[in-house]
XYZ file of C-alpha atoms in Angstrom:
121
model
C 5.417 3.966 -35.673
C 6.654 2.253 -32.624
C 3.635 1.036 -30.212
C 4.301 3.033 -26.772
C 4.941 -0.158 -25.028
C 8.111 -0.751 -27.474
C 9.329 2.341 -26.495
C 11.545 2.275 -23.229
C 11.393 6.023 -22.826
C 7.909 6.110 -23.073
C 7.110 3.195 -21.058
C 9.210 4.945 -18.231
C 6.983 8.086 -18.652
C 3.828 6.348 -18.663
C 5.018 4.206 -15.426
C 6.370 7.409 -13.762
C 2.718 8.914 -14.569
C 0.804 6.026 -13.113
C 3.042 6.197 -9.992
C 2.613 9.577 -9.491
C -1.290 9.167 -9.958
C -1.225 6.654 -7.393
C 0.691 9.076 -4.681
C -1.489 11.923 -5.439
C -4.650 9.568 -4.820
C -3.070 7.805 -1.998
C -5.630 8.789 0.549
C -7.922 6.163 -0.403
C -5.580 3.201 -1.964
C -8.804 1.008 -2.142
C -10.320 3.085 -5.256
C -8.752 2.834 -8.712
C -6.907 5.770 -9.617
C -6.479 7.841 -12.867
C -4.883 11.296 -13.627
C -7.262 13.516 -14.813
C -6.165 16.482 -16.336
C -7.898 19.870 -16.557
C -10.239 20.521 -19.498
C -10.705 23.305 -21.636
C -14.152 24.380 -19.574
C -12.724 24.050 -16.232
C -10.842 26.625 -14.231
C -7.220 26.357 -15.402
C -4.515 25.893 -12.612
C -2.394 28.839 -11.658
C 0.140 30.110 -14.686
C -1.019 27.298 -16.832
C -2.064 29.836 -19.652
C 1.305 30.931 -19.128
C 2.926 27.626 -19.756
C 0.269 26.659 -22.436
C 1.478 30.276 -24.289
C 5.030 29.263 -24.257
C 4.179 25.384 -24.990
C 2.244 26.785 -28.133
C 5.159 28.767 -29.242
C 7.623 25.756 -28.878
C 9.397 27.100 -26.322
C 9.409 24.023 -24.059
C 12.784 23.919 -22.364
C 11.942 27.820 -21.314
C 8.489 26.613 -20.053
C 10.081 24.038 -18.058
C 12.272 26.427 -16.346
C 9.286 28.783 -15.606
C 7.910 25.892 -14.008
C 10.586 25.084 -11.824
C 10.568 28.739 -10.976
C 6.886 28.514 -9.832
C 7.672 25.924 -7.498
C 8.316 28.034 -4.226
C 5.209 30.052 -5.074
C 2.604 27.678 -5.333
C 0.638 25.496 -2.590
C 2.325 21.723 -3.490
C -0.840 20.361 -4.558
C -1.374 22.911 -7.330
C 2.378 22.509 -8.251
C 1.969 18.842 -8.427
C -1.031 18.909 -10.742
C 0.375 21.779 -12.843
C 3.546 19.392 -13.250
C 1.541 16.686 -14.366
C -0.226 18.434 -16.989
C 3.062 20.048 -18.065
C 4.938 16.681 -18.471
C 1.763 14.931 -20.135
C 1.426 17.710 -22.778
C 5.098 17.791 -23.509
C 4.812 13.774 -23.788
C 2.300 14.253 -26.595
C 5.142 15.809 -28.888
C 7.218 13.957 -30.907
C 11.317 13.650 -30.147
C 11.936 16.287 -33.043
C 9.090 18.867 -31.809
C 10.662 18.678 -28.338
C 14.472 18.916 -29.772
C 13.135 22.042 -32.002
C 11.822 23.521 -28.625
C 15.193 22.715 -26.633
C 13.761 19.681 -24.517
C 13.536 15.890 -24.722
C 12.046 12.717 -23.683
C 14.714 12.417 -21.065
C 13.958 15.558 -19.599
C 10.204 14.758 -19.035
C 11.424 11.524 -17.264
C 13.738 13.419 -15.476
C 11.089 15.991 -14.207
C 8.409 13.257 -13.560
C 11.009 11.513 -11.407
C 11.857 15.051 -9.490
C 7.826 14.928 -9.015
C 8.001 11.649 -7.348
C 10.974 12.282 -5.342
C 9.183 15.542 -4.220
C 6.066 13.473 -3.044
C 8.106 11.083 -1.080
C 9.618 13.696 0.966
């Protein structure tokens, strides 16, 4: 098994997630930053349960389409948090699992880049 740093796609996903963490918390750049994902005992983000159900059913491609369709209906901050949670969750899946669910690591990278571009606007 390759280490995360040896896999180019995994390295890109990690760097994009770090960049998003910085962008989301740039109001105080002197502080260390980290991306914190909602825990089970915390209140779920809007539509998180629906996406989690699709992920559990291995319908990753369908879940990604649903996420994109949710963007205009949510506040930007909630959409960004939901998106980071979504891509982080999918990133924990193997390439084979993702392919079985009609998704890929490349699609995760593309989704994170799109989020980064949205934040830059």
